[in-house]
Amino acid sequence: MWRRGRRNARGEEIFWRNCDVLEFWAFLVAGVAMTGDPQMAAGGRPSVFLDSAEAARLRKEIRILPWKRDLYEGTETTSPVWRRVAKPGPDARRWLEKDIVIPARGGHFHHFFCECGNVLTWPKDLQPSPEGYACTACGRVYKGERYDAAVRREMHMALAQGALNLGLAWQVEQDERFARKAAEILRNYAAAYPGPHTGIVEGGIIYQSLCESMWVIPLAAAYDLILDSGALTEKDRTDIEQNLLRPCAKGLMACGTDGNWGSWHLSAVGVVGYAIRDRELISYALRSFRDQMADQLGDDGLWPESVHTYHFFPLQAFLYLAEAARHNGEDLYSLEERPGKGLRAMFRAPLEYAYPDLRLPAINDGWWETWLPGQFYELAWARYRDQAFRWVVEQRAKAAGRLGLWPLLFGEDLPADAPAPPLRSRNFPVLGIAALRGPGGSMLTFDYGPFLGHGQLDKMGVTLHARGKLWAADYGTPGYGSSILPWYTGTASHNTVMVDGSNQERTSERRLTLFAGGPQLEAAVAETEEAYPGVLHRRSIVRAGDGFIIVDELQSGKPRTFDWLFRSEGAMSAVTSGPPAESELVLEHVAVEKSLRVSGRVSLSWRQGEDELRLNLFCDDTADVFLARCPAETAARQVEMIAVRRTGVRARFVAVLTPVSVGEDLRVSMCGDVVRIRRGNVEDVVTLGPALSLEPATDARFSLVRLVSGRPSLGALVQGSVLRWRDQLLIEGPVRGWAQKTIAPEP
Ligand SMILES: [Zn+2]
Ligand SMILES: [Zn+2]
């Protein structure tokens, strides 16, 4: 089947067809003549991640800028994923002392985990250990080939990184020993390479073609960095190109361009292509990059898997390719394969997805401890000159320092005075997550979307960040080898409603029926009938100022058990009492500490330092309440949770979440559809539906009247036309999405 292609850099249209991969290869070879040559540097080396002018500038900067010198040879740190982050200078010097021995094929990183969810201890010399490897948390020891292979993989990664660092050290210090040692690594790999990947976990020198891609990129860059050093003979060059780099890249081409693996495959092919100046490889990489931007990046600018890991993971790969291309006259930074779909959008969208402190909500699979990656934003600032990107670099530099390859090569001396960009509430419709932001910096994420790649059974789940702290969290996943993985992917570990004690089904719905509002009042409403077939669940999130009201309405044809689940960071205290519960909450990994039967309101709070998150929950009938502990980001750390159980064919929960200072006077009440939240002399009166009362009267779906000392000071509505308070008309006009009006104080 033939389909229309895209235009290449010269505006010529490229055609290709969907076919099996081997055919595709053959076609590509023919395709080169048709598409014209890709841009490629003709001159000297290096020409992949650096050119000679940039190398000269880098030498100078390392001499005169202390922070840049520190990036090159300062003390080393450990990344959140438990790896030593090698600084090029000391790492290169360490390799100078070592004989280069290439280990056998490496295994799988995610096998190097304890059943408790924590990583095992990497041996210091990265040599397989017959004594085995102890868990970093519980001390349990694991031994055997599965774990040895994971260690060998780590050694392959260290060797590739070592080669790159040696290449950088050669460029910076111009000491030939560095180039010769890098050459030794490349030469030994050319001799030891067992042949390319023939499938995603077949062939190659590392188990996964994904890891093989991550391994070959620094090797290819190292090759480019030392090519003009004299350390490689003509025969070395031929061996390295013919027996290592080209076959490896061709193997990766055979592994496809789907998802984030595809991003790494195509980027590795491109970086190798630029390093060995192979037009076929470059053409393939550029074409595949355009395809991924057009077809695989979401229209909302986010990678449609978990953002905190799988958005930046492909972006990380693309940046290697974009830099290699840029050094060869090809600009991938400004390429927009479709409007709003390109690298710029991939940098921009996460700004509005991140919490105010730039931590990323760990929704879906991926590491819990994840922040906007400052080192990628160094390139975003360098290439786009957008102040918002400079702000990210400065914020992350303040919090975590500057780290990694890109700030070393292209980071600038920054005054740390970029203004914070205005961030607004935003819906990400492809991913199916809405982020609601309050004027005082609170932010709630609402995951109403379908089950996508690396998804979890977390439909309708929320997370909450307020007063500079994360409260209700999604804990992502521990390592994939962890035995409690099902806890993290299941429904019970999320702040949603669980039906009949079982996991949700995977869903394909994106039924966000309302997302509207202004600065002080905002609402998002979504529904699902797929999470639990036969059950309609509507969750409405109403934000009034920096507080949130979560309304759950559940309806079923037959009696069900509905468990409303919520957990938060901080120490929990409950001011709720009642007779013993009539049922039991039995969930694996959940330890119930107290259970009681409550009619009316449930009140409790979680405290962190001088801040508190207060929860006031109103049920439509008597409920069983369970106070419990459950795993946080690992089983070793626990957080305190509440489950509130209602049974029947329908249930309604109204939860009012208010971030406050410890000891602050807060009163929350509910009568019919009117919720009143009073803090000192300020009271927010929120309606959850049209109200015929006097205080207030409205036809709106949701409304807010803010009273100061009993007098209206602000009115706001979502989907309505009129809002009155007693005899005072606050808002009137045609039906609107939302409106907000400040009311002048009475004289
Ligand atoms: Zn353990
Ligand atoms: Zn989750």
Short mmCIF file of N, CA, C and O and ligand atoms in Angstrom, two decimals, residues 114-118 135-140 142, ligand 1:
data_model
loop_
_atom_site.label_atom_id
_atom_site.label_comp_id
_atom_site.label_asym_id
_atom_site.label_seq_id
_atom_site.Cartn_x
_atom_site.Cartn_y
_atom_site.Cartn_z
N CYS A 114 14.77 -5.79 43.88
CA CYS A 114 14.30 -6.68 44.94
C CYS A 114 12.78 -6.82 44.83
O CYS A 114 12.11 -5.94 44.30
N GLU A 115 12.26 -7.88 45.37
CA GLU A 115 10.81 -8.03 45.40
C GLU A 115 10.13 -6.91 46.18
O GLU A 115 8.96 -6.64 45.98
N CYS A 116 10.89 -6.26 47.08
CA CYS A 116 10.29 -5.18 47.86
C CYS A 116 10.19 -3.89 47.04
O CYS A 116 9.65 -2.90 47.51
N GLY A 117 10.71 -3.90 45.82
CA GLY A 117 10.55 -2.73 44.97
C GLY A 117 11.79 -1.87 44.88
O GLY A 117 11.84 -0.94 44.09
N ASN A 118 12.81 -2.17 45.70
CA ASN A 118 14.02 -1.35 45.67
C ASN A 118 15.10 -1.97 44.79
O ASN A 118 15.12 -3.17 44.56
N CYS A 135 19.80 -6.19 48.35
CA CYS A 135 18.82 -5.12 48.18
C CYS A 135 19.27 -3.90 48.97
O CYS A 135 19.73 -4.01 50.11
N THR A 136 19.14 -2.72 48.37
CA THR A 136 19.58 -1.50 49.05
C THR A 136 18.68 -1.16 50.23
O THR A 136 19.06 -0.38 51.09
N ALA A 137 17.47 -1.74 50.27
CA ALA A 137 16.56 -1.41 51.37
C ALA A 137 16.48 -2.53 52.41
O ALA A 137 16.68 -2.30 53.59
N CYS A 138 16.19 -3.77 51.98
CA CYS A 138 15.93 -4.82 52.97
C CYS A 138 17.09 -5.79 53.12
O CYS A 138 17.06 -6.65 53.99
N GLY A 139 18.10 -5.69 52.25
CA GLY A 139 19.29 -6.52 52.43
C GLY A 139 19.22 -7.91 51.83
O GLY A 139 20.21 -8.63 51.80
N ARG A 140 18.05 -8.29 51.33
CA ARG A 140 17.94 -9.63 50.72
C ARG A 140 18.91 -9.75 49.54
O ARG A 140 19.06 -8.80 48.77
N TYR A 142 20.37 -11.48 46.04
CA TYR A 142 19.97 -12.19 44.82
C TYR A 142 21.23 -12.55 44.05
O TYR A 142 22.14 -11.73 43.94
ZN ZN B 1 14.38 -5.46 49.34
#
